[in-house]
Coordinates of C-alpha atoms in Angstrom, one line a residue:
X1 CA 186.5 135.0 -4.6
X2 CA 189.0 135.1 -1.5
X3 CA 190.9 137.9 -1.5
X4 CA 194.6 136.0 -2.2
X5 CA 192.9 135.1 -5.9
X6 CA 191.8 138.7 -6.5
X7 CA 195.4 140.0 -5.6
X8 CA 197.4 137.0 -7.2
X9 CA 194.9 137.7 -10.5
X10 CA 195.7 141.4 -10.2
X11 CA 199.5 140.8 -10.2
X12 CA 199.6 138.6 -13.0
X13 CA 196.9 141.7 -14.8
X14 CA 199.8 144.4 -13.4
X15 CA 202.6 145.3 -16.2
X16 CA 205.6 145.7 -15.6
X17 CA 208.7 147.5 -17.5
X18 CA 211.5 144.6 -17.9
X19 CA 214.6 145.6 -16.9
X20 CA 216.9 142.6 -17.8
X21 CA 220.1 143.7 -19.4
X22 CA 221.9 142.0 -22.1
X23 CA 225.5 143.5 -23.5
X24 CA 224.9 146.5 -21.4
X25 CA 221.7 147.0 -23.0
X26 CA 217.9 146.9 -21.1
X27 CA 215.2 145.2 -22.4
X28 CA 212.5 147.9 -21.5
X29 CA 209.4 145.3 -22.9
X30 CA 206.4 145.9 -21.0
X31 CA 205.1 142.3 -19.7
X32 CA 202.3 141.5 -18.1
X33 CA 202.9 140.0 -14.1
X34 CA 201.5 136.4 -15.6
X35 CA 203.8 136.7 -18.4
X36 CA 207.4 137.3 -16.6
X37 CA 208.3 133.6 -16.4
X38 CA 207.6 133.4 -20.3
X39 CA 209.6 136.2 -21.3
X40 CA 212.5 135.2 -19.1
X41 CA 213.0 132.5 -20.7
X42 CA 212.7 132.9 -24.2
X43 CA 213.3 136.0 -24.4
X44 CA 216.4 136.5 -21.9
X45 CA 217.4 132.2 -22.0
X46 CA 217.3 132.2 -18.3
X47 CA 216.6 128.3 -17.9
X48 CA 220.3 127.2 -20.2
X49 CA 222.4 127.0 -17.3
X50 CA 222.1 125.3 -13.9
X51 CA 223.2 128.3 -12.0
X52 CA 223.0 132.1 -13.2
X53 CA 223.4 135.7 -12.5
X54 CA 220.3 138.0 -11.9
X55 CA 221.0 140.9 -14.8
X56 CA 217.8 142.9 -14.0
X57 CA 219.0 146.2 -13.2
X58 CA 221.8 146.2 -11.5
X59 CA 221.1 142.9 -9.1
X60 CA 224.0 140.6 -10.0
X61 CA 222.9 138.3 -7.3
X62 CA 224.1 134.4 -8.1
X63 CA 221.3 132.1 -8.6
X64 CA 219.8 128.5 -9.5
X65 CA 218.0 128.8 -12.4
X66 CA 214.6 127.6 -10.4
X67 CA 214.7 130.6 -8.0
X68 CA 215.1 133.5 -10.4
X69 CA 211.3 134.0 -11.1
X70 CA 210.2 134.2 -7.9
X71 CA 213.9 136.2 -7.3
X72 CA 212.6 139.2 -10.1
X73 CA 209.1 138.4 -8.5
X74 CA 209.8 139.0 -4.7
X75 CA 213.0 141.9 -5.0
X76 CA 212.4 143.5 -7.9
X77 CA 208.8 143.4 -9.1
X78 CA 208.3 143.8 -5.2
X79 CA 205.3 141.2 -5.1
X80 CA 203.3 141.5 -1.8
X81 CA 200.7 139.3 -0.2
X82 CA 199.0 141.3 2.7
X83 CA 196.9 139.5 5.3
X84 CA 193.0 140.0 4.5
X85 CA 192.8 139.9 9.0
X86 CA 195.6 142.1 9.8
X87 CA 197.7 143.7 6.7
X88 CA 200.8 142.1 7.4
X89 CA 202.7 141.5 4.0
X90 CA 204.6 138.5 3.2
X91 CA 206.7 138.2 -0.7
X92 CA 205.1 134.7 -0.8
X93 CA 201.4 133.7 -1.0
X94 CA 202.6 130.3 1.0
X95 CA 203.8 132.1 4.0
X96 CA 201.3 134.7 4.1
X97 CA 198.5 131.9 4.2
X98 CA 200.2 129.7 7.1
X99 CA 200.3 133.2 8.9
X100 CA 196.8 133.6 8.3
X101 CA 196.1 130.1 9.6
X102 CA 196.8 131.4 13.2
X103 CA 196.2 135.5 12.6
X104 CA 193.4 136.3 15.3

């Protein structure tokens, strides 16, 4: 398999504490990479509103509801692509492979 399936099947395999808080209260369920979208919204009821606040930790960054998975993703789950030619890393698989396109 290429190496982007092995990593992106090895972050979904990866768990990961949640740290969404609700009332001033922290989840703390341990969720699986592949599983973070899932628990976000049923769990936490991210997808009710248009546009929402990021309550993992203490983010508070404002949001559209279609961005805060790859938001908790990329900041705070800290998800890395590196370049199998040169190790650069990237937080998404799409930029990482147009990088790689034209890494020597």
């Amino acid at each position: 398999q290429d190496a982007c399936e092995l990593i992106a099947i090895g972050l979904g395999l990866k768990q990961y504490r949640c740290e969404w808080s609700t009332n001033g209260r922290e989840c703390g369920a341990l969720i699986q990479g592949h599983d973070v979208p899932l628990h976000l919204k049923i769990i936490h009821r991210v997808n009710e509103t248009p546009r929402l606040v990021c309550l993992w930790g203490n983010c508070g960054d404002g949001l559209n509801k279609g961005c805060l998975v790859r938001h908790v993703q990329e900041k705070h789950l800290e998800y890395r692509w590196p370049c199998p030619r040169c190790g650069a890393l990237f937080t998404r698989r799409g930029v990482m492979d147009a990088h790689r396109a034209t890494c020597a």
